Amino acid sequence: MVIPLVAFIPPASVLTVMAHPDDAELWAGGTLALCVAAGADVTIAVPRHPEPRASEAAAGAAALGAGLHQINQATAGTVRELLLDTGPEVVLTHPVRDVHPDHRRIAEAVLEALPEVVIATGHPRRVYTTDTYNSLTLDGPVPAHTTVDITTTWVTKQRALAAHASQPITEHFGPMAEILARLWGARIGVDHAENFVPLPVLGCLPAALTL
């Protein structure tokens, strides 16, 4: 049985807050490219890394058509200022119980920053966590929830990932991304997809069926 697709309606603006320069591309690159193509304002925020990773971060973001914000320290205070400056409709970050400690720290910083900003500004409207390594967190598999068809932007995602030449893209991350995209795609009857899980914002979950 093929699950009927919900039409992708992009948010007006998306901010990803990730731990490493290739994370946005790896876990959400196809969806970010879809948002850019639909006219959304997309920003990738990532801690500043030494070269060549800083230049790779810029190249990867450019391949997706996204803006890049490299932050000096990934603290709750820094994330709070970033949220206030950008006022995104949607925020994407790592799973709170990700297997990677850097990912967990970023997610915790986002969670700590959110309440004050949302009370003050009403943004972000929705917050989602992304996929992770082989879709496994410390608490078990990533649940299927908001699964986005990225078939039309799969090549763009691959091109953005390839910008991170210092990382094991060809032998490791690229094949994993292909497997995960095909598995999520199979669940909704398409070639490639990415999955996102909503986080409560002040006790509320999103009513939107897409990002």
Tab-separated table of C-alpha atoms in Angstrom:
chain	number	residue	atom	x	y	z
A	1	MET	CA	0.000	0.000	0.000
A	2	VAL	CA	1.358	3.407	-0.988
A	3	ILE	CA	0.796	6.153	1.580
A	4	PRO	CA	-0.727	9.231	-0.080
A	5	LEU	CA	1.660	12.158	-0.201
A	6	VAL	CA	0.854	15.421	1.509
A	7	ALA	CA	1.804	18.333	-0.739
A	8	PHE	CA	5.003	20.000	0.444
A	9	ILE	CA	4.231	23.487	1.698
A	10	PRO	CA	7.477	25.208	2.640
A	11	PRO	CA	7.747	27.478	5.662
A	12	ALA	CA	8.685	31.098	5.049
A	13	SER	CA	12.023	30.639	6.811
A	14	VAL	CA	14.106	27.769	8.143
A	15	LEU	CA	17.073	27.804	10.503
A	16	THR	CA	19.155	24.674	11.030
A	17	VAL	CA	21.324	24.571	14.145
A	18	MET	CA	23.811	21.750	13.732
A	19	ALA	CA	27.088	20.574	15.251
A	20	HIS	CA	29.304	20.045	12.194
A	21	PRO	CA	29.710	21.698	8.780
A	22	ASP	CA	28.263	18.711	6.890
A	23	ASP	CA	25.329	17.964	9.221
A	24	ALA	CA	22.688	20.145	7.563
A	25	GLU	CA	23.506	18.646	4.173
A	26	LEU	CA	23.582	15.086	5.471
A	27	TRP	CA	20.402	15.104	7.545
A	28	ALA	CA	18.260	17.750	5.822
A	29	GLY	CA	19.935	18.785	2.574
A	30	GLY	CA	17.162	17.670	0.249
A	31	THR	CA	14.465	19.375	2.295
A	32	LEU	CA	16.485	22.588	2.618
A	33	ALA	CA	16.961	22.622	-1.159
A	34	LEU	CA	13.197	22.199	-1.610
A	35	CYS	CA	12.575	25.127	0.717
A	36	VAL	CA	15.075	27.318	-1.141
A	37	ALA	CA	13.510	26.423	-4.495
A	38	ALA	CA	10.110	27.471	-3.140
A	39	GLY	CA	11.435	30.855	-2.044
A	40	ALA	CA	12.004	30.204	1.644
A	41	ASP	CA	14.779	31.977	3.543
A	42	VAL	CA	17.108	29.170	4.681
A	43	THR	CA	20.031	29.624	7.056
A	44	ILE	CA	22.497	26.988	8.205
A	45	ALA	CA	24.071	27.723	11.590
A	46	VAL	CA	27.088	25.707	12.678
A	47	PRO	CA	30.005	26.221	15.089
A	48	ARG	CA	33.047	27.723	13.420
A	49	HIS	CA	35.605	25.092	12.443
A	50	PRO	CA	39.209	25.531	11.243
A	51	GLU	CA	40.066	25.173	7.573
A	52	PRO	CA	39.295	23.380	5.385
A	53	ARG	CA	35.985	22.747	7.129
A	54	ALA	CA	35.016	26.421	7.320
A	55	SER	CA	35.344	26.781	3.540
A	56	GLU	CA	33.543	23.474	3.013
A	57	ALA	CA	30.669	24.744	5.164
A	58	ALA	CA	30.349	27.770	2.905
A	59	ALA	CA	30.502	25.635	-0.245
A	60	GLY	CA	27.921	23.163	1.050
A	61	ALA	CA	25.494	25.917	2.015
A	62	ALA	CA	25.993	27.595	-1.361
A	63	ALA	CA	25.230	24.316	-3.163
A	64	LEU	CA	21.866	24.217	-1.382
A	65	GLY	CA	21.228	27.931	-1.956
A	66	ALA	CA	21.238	28.569	1.802
A	67	GLY	CA	22.862	31.236	3.894
A	68	LEU	CA	25.569	30.300	6.386
A	69	HIS	CA	26.065	31.561	9.928
A	70	GLN	CA	29.204	30.271	11.658
A	71	ILE	CA	28.963	30.759	15.419
A	72	ASN	CA	31.973	30.972	17.712
A	73	GLN	CA	30.498	29.017	20.610
A	74	ALA	CA	27.487	26.718	20.544
A	75	THR	CA	25.971	27.847	23.835
A	76	ALA	CA	22.346	28.463	24.758
A	77	GLY	CA	23.092	32.191	24.854
A	78	THR	CA	24.546	32.164	21.348
A	79	VAL	CA	21.617	30.158	20.034
A	80	ARG	CA	19.207	32.540	21.772
A	81	GLU	CA	20.767	35.539	20.004
A	82	LEU	CA	20.701	33.673	16.699
A	83	LEU	CA	16.991	32.901	17.089
A	84	LEU	CA	16.252	36.517	17.968
A	85	ASP	CA	18.243	37.780	14.970
A	86	THR	CA	16.701	35.420	12.411
A	87	GLY	CA	13.149	34.878	13.732
A	88	PRO	CA	12.701	31.604	11.839
A	89	GLU	CA	9.342	29.957	11.312
A	90	VAL	CA	10.942	26.517	11.583
A	91	VAL	CA	14.065	25.301	13.370
A	92	LEU	CA	15.810	22.000	12.621
A	93	THR	CA	18.354	20.473	14.976
A	94	HIS	CA	19.735	17.116	16.065
A	95	PRO	CA	17.841	14.503	18.088
A	96	VAL	CA	18.065	15.257	21.796
A	97	ARG	CA	19.251	11.681	22.392
A	98	ASP	CA	21.564	11.480	19.386
A	99	VAL	CA	24.398	8.958	19.591
A	100	HIS	CA	26.956	11.725	18.901
A	101	PRO	CA	27.785	13.859	21.984
A	102	ASP	CA	28.362	16.989	19.872
A	103	HIS	CA	24.880	16.572	18.408
A	104	ARG	CA	23.346	16.191	21.866
A	105	ARG	CA	25.050	19.355	23.114
A	106	ILE	CA	23.696	21.394	20.211
A	107	ALA	CA	20.174	20.028	20.704
A	108	GLU	CA	20.342	20.845	24.412
A	109	ALA	CA	21.476	24.399	23.661
A	110	VAL	CA	18.523	24.835	21.302
A	111	LEU	CA	16.101	23.450	23.902
A	112	GLU	CA	17.474	25.773	26.571
A	113	ALA	CA	17.232	28.824	24.324
A	114	LEU	CA	13.722	28.191	22.987
A	115	PRO	CA	11.301	29.103	25.817
A	116	GLU	CA	12.457	32.683	26.368
A	117	VAL	CA	12.629	33.424	22.633
A	118	VAL	CA	9.240	31.900	21.816
A	119	ILE	CA	7.552	33.789	24.660
A	120	ALA	CA	9.151	37.045	23.524
A	121	THR	CA	8.683	36.729	19.764
A	122	GLY	CA	6.332	33.847	18.925
A	123	HIS	CA	9.080	32.280	16.788
A	124	PRO	CA	10.004	29.650	15.882
A	125	ARG	CA	6.535	28.297	15.227
A	126	ARG	CA	7.780	24.725	14.875
A	127	VAL	CA	10.905	22.798	15.851
A	128	TYR	CA	11.942	19.436	14.426
A	129	THR	CA	14.799	17.032	14.987
A	130	THR	CA	16.490	15.386	12.034
A	131	ASP	CA	17.609	11.871	11.275
A	132	THR	CA	20.878	10.496	12.632
A	133	TYR	CA	23.388	7.716	12.014
A	134	ASN	CA	21.438	4.749	10.625
A	135	SER	CA	18.316	6.296	12.181
A	136	LEU	CA	19.287	5.092	15.666
A	137	THR	CA	19.304	7.266	18.796
A	138	LEU	CA	20.342	6.245	22.298
A	139	ASP	CA	16.664	5.506	22.935
A	140	GLY	CA	16.106	3.433	19.798
A	141	PRO	CA	15.001	4.038	16.191
A	142	VAL	CA	14.032	7.478	14.914
A	143	PRO	CA	10.218	7.397	14.599
A	144	ALA	CA	8.592	8.093	11.265
A	145	HIS	CA	6.697	11.369	11.425
A	146	THR	CA	7.131	14.221	8.957
A	147	THR	CA	8.649	12.503	5.929
A	148	VAL	CA	9.501	14.782	3.014
A	149	ASP	CA	9.870	13.620	-0.597
A	150	ILE	CA	13.302	14.863	-1.741
A	151	THR	CA	13.440	12.949	-5.008
A	152	THR	CA	13.669	16.146	-7.052
A	153	THR	CA	16.470	17.588	-4.886
A	154	TRP	CA	18.444	14.394	-4.258
A	155	VAL	CA	21.152	15.387	-6.754
A	156	THR	CA	21.442	18.795	-5.085
A	157	LYS	CA	21.879	17.109	-1.715
A	158	GLN	CA	24.622	14.879	-3.140
A	159	ARG	CA	26.389	17.910	-4.616
A	160	ALA	CA	26.239	19.730	-1.272
A	161	LEU	CA	27.617	16.691	0.555
A	162	ALA	CA	30.447	16.387	-1.958
A	163	ALA	CA	31.601	19.891	-0.991
A	164	HIS	CA	32.887	18.407	2.281
A	165	ALA	CA	35.935	16.811	0.694
A	166	SER	CA	37.866	16.489	3.965
A	167	GLN	CA	35.223	14.105	5.317
A	168	PRO	CA	34.607	10.437	4.392
A	169	ILE	CA	31.689	11.281	2.121
A	170	THR	CA	32.360	8.803	-0.692
A	171	GLU	CA	33.137	5.809	1.487
A	172	HIS	CA	30.844	6.416	4.457
A	173	PHE	CA	28.417	9.330	4.733
A	174	GLY	CA	27.317	9.311	1.088
A	175	PRO	CA	26.324	5.622	1.049
A	176	MET	CA	24.582	5.993	4.411
A	177	ALA	CA	22.644	9.003	3.131
A	178	GLU	CA	21.573	6.993	0.070
A	179	ILE	CA	20.371	4.066	2.187
A	180	LEU	CA	18.457	6.261	4.620
A	181	ALA	CA	16.876	8.354	1.855
A	182	ARG	CA	15.705	5.238	0.027
A	183	LEU	CA	14.337	3.668	3.221
A	184	TRP	CA	12.366	6.794	4.171
A	185	GLY	CA	11.283	7.138	0.548
A	186	ALA	CA	10.018	3.563	0.435
A	187	ARG	CA	7.759	4.318	3.389
A	188	ILE	CA	5.907	6.978	1.423
A	189	GLY	CA	6.236	5.467	-2.041
A	190	VAL	CA	8.922	7.750	-3.510
A	191	ASP	CA	12.578	7.323	-4.479
A	192	HIS	CA	14.208	9.471	-1.785
A	193	ALA	CA	12.952	11.151	1.383
A	194	GLU	CA	14.078	12.715	4.666
A	195	ASN	CA	12.312	12.385	8.012
A	196	PHE	CA	11.778	14.896	10.814
A	197	VAL	CA	10.310	14.533	14.308
A	198	PRO	CA	8.627	17.503	16.031
A	199	LEU	CA	9.776	18.789	19.411
A	200	PRO	CA	7.238	20.412	21.731
A	201	VAL	CA	7.525	24.188	21.905
A	202	LEU	CA	6.185	25.379	25.269
A	203	GLY	CA	4.195	22.160	25.475
A	204	CYS	CA	2.677	22.432	21.989
A	205	LEU	CA	3.285	20.204	18.980
A	206	PRO	CA	2.788	21.487	15.411
A	207	ALA	CA	-0.571	21.069	13.717
A	208	ALA	CA	1.084	21.358	10.300
A	209	LEU	CA	1.344	18.107	8.319
A	210	THR	CA	4.538	19.295	6.586
A	211	LEU	CA	7.386	21.472	7.772
